Amino acid sequence: MDSLESRKRQGGCMKFLGEYWALLIKMLLLTKRKRGQTIAEFLLAYIFLILLLAMRYLLDRSYYQARQMTAFRPYDSMLSNSTTANITYYYPYSVCTDTIVRTAVSNLALNVPGFPTSVQSISDPTLSSFSNSTLETIFAYVYFTNIDASCNTYTSIPDQVQYTLRMQENGLTYYRAQQVKLSESDYFWKRSPEDYCQDNKTAINYTTQFLGVQYFIDLSIIEYTTSISQSISSIYMYHFGCPEVYLDQLHSGFNFFVPLFYSIIYVVTFILNVGYIVEERANKTKEYLRIFGLRTWVNNLVWVTRSMFIFFILTCISTGLSKVPLKGSSSAWNSASKAVFNYTHWTVLWTVLFVYSIQVSTFAVLFGQFFKRTLLAKLIGLIIWILTFIDYYSSAPVGLRYFLCFFPNAGLLFCIQVMEQYERRSSGMVTYGELYSNIFVYRLYIGLCLLLMLIYSVIYMFLAIYVERVNPGEFGISQPWNYLFRKSYWTSSRVQPADIGNNFSKIHNDTPNNNNWIELNHVEKKKNPSMTIDHLTKTFGNFQAVSNLSLEFYSGEVCTLLGHNGAGKTTTTFILVGMLIFIENFD
């Protein structure tokens, strides 16, 4: 029994290899016949790769060393105020608040040359009643939220004084509050936290204006409530510091172009493969393959092989050139050498592109099953290619991103986005050890994306078989959409052979044993036929292609159908191999 099963497995394997080899030769002959398209396929891919390298050369990569501000007193960096904004306002008016604010302003004037000493209380805490000209005079506005107008002595002040401090945000000292609080989409996909740290424009108002005023108000509150003079030089502030970083324009402001160019490198082969697959459906190639006993799913594997052969070469060359360092294109002192990927190991980049090429190859096989016209398939394929690559997902949850890996372009986009996070960080090297990690709490992992892309590739191949049987095109018999759930599909039914010897139709002279009957000699010898056709009729509209045909096939013999054009030879053959339904009057 084991020996029999082993022989069956070997026979099945040899059958598969034979079919695969035959179809591979067919594909190679087709490629040779269309060598111009194949050459253009390679050239266009390399042109887009050169464009990516050109962009890499033009976009600069600059080095910024670690930066840390020296210890400073809160008022050391304060700048003198303009002549327009020169009044310090406060609310509400009371003896307590007036004393606190005036003491703070006096100390500021002593320590900051040119600081304006004008102080004024206001009656409207919302400032809504102020004219524009009055608003322009505000240097600082102090709003005490838990001290009311009845406060006359320090004993009336609460244990914890609460106040808000508002200042002008115009000109060079604009606070840029929208940049201080970074959105996740900014530091996930655009700029690294290290990059933002090196940019001190977001803190210039804080260090040159706000910090000093806040410091002297706090000292004034402490001095007023404790009646103890405070030393203004005993407190220093320390900066946490910023790590060294390479600011790379390619992976920051132009980061979208990196996955885009990699995708375009593969798009030409994808479009051509879709065209070849649809062309086979349109010219009956798959139907003729069935006549010769070749399974169409093996043909799908051959098309995957063709594209993977081209993609393998493109992947290796793209990976190698992406790791070649180029000299800095700027004359600035901090211009650094640069490659497309500086902190990603070549094995990771190669793996991402290789898995992407597998998914693109299988997706082309599936996509081609939906169309009958080559040009339409190519146009829609290109549109889908573009739509699936636009980054709509900056704020998308992780689960949705993993689901969208169903589309090859989305999977490539997500993988390269994570790789660019490491590139912007400018430290360490992305290796296989980081496939299931992320530098942020956002759990988008390269390894999981690649795994899903491979799983989706297998699903594509099974879906291609399903769609091909449900939608065989102009030729072939379509299965119902739920054929997989029908018992008749998985089990064969026994058919009782007809006794042809007792059912002869009389021909010409009504003699049943007349030699005009097909295969009469074998019938007379009572040899059991391998297959019997009994009174087969097939019509297309008003045209009768096959009329009352009876025929027997015997094992070990060759049967040839002879007849004039239109006699029904092709129709009969298509019915026998399952390309046409044999029910009478059914098209």
XYZ file of C-alpha atoms in Angstrom, residues 28 38 61 81 98 149 173 184 196 205 209 226 243 280 298 345 372 377 394 425-426 514 535-536 540 559:
26
model
C 9.996 31.544 -23.207
C 11.039 42.530 -22.684
C 21.988 65.089 4.138
C 10.955 94.751 24.500
C -0.766 94.872 42.654
C -10.274 91.754 44.831
C 9.544 85.720 19.321
C 1.845 61.696 16.080
C 12.657 68.774 16.215
C 9.883 82.937 22.894
C 10.526 86.329 27.150
C 6.979 84.799 53.390
C 21.476 64.043 20.473
C -4.390 34.249 -23.244
C 0.230 25.406 -13.556
C 20.953 46.554 6.404
C -11.459 40.005 -21.430
C -7.093 45.489 -17.974
C -1.185 58.786 8.313
C 16.689 58.577 13.974
C 20.230 58.336 12.553
C -24.237 -1.248 -42.046
C -26.710 11.098 -29.901
C -24.906 14.366 -29.085
C -25.866 27.947 -31.292
C -9.349 8.693 -32.834
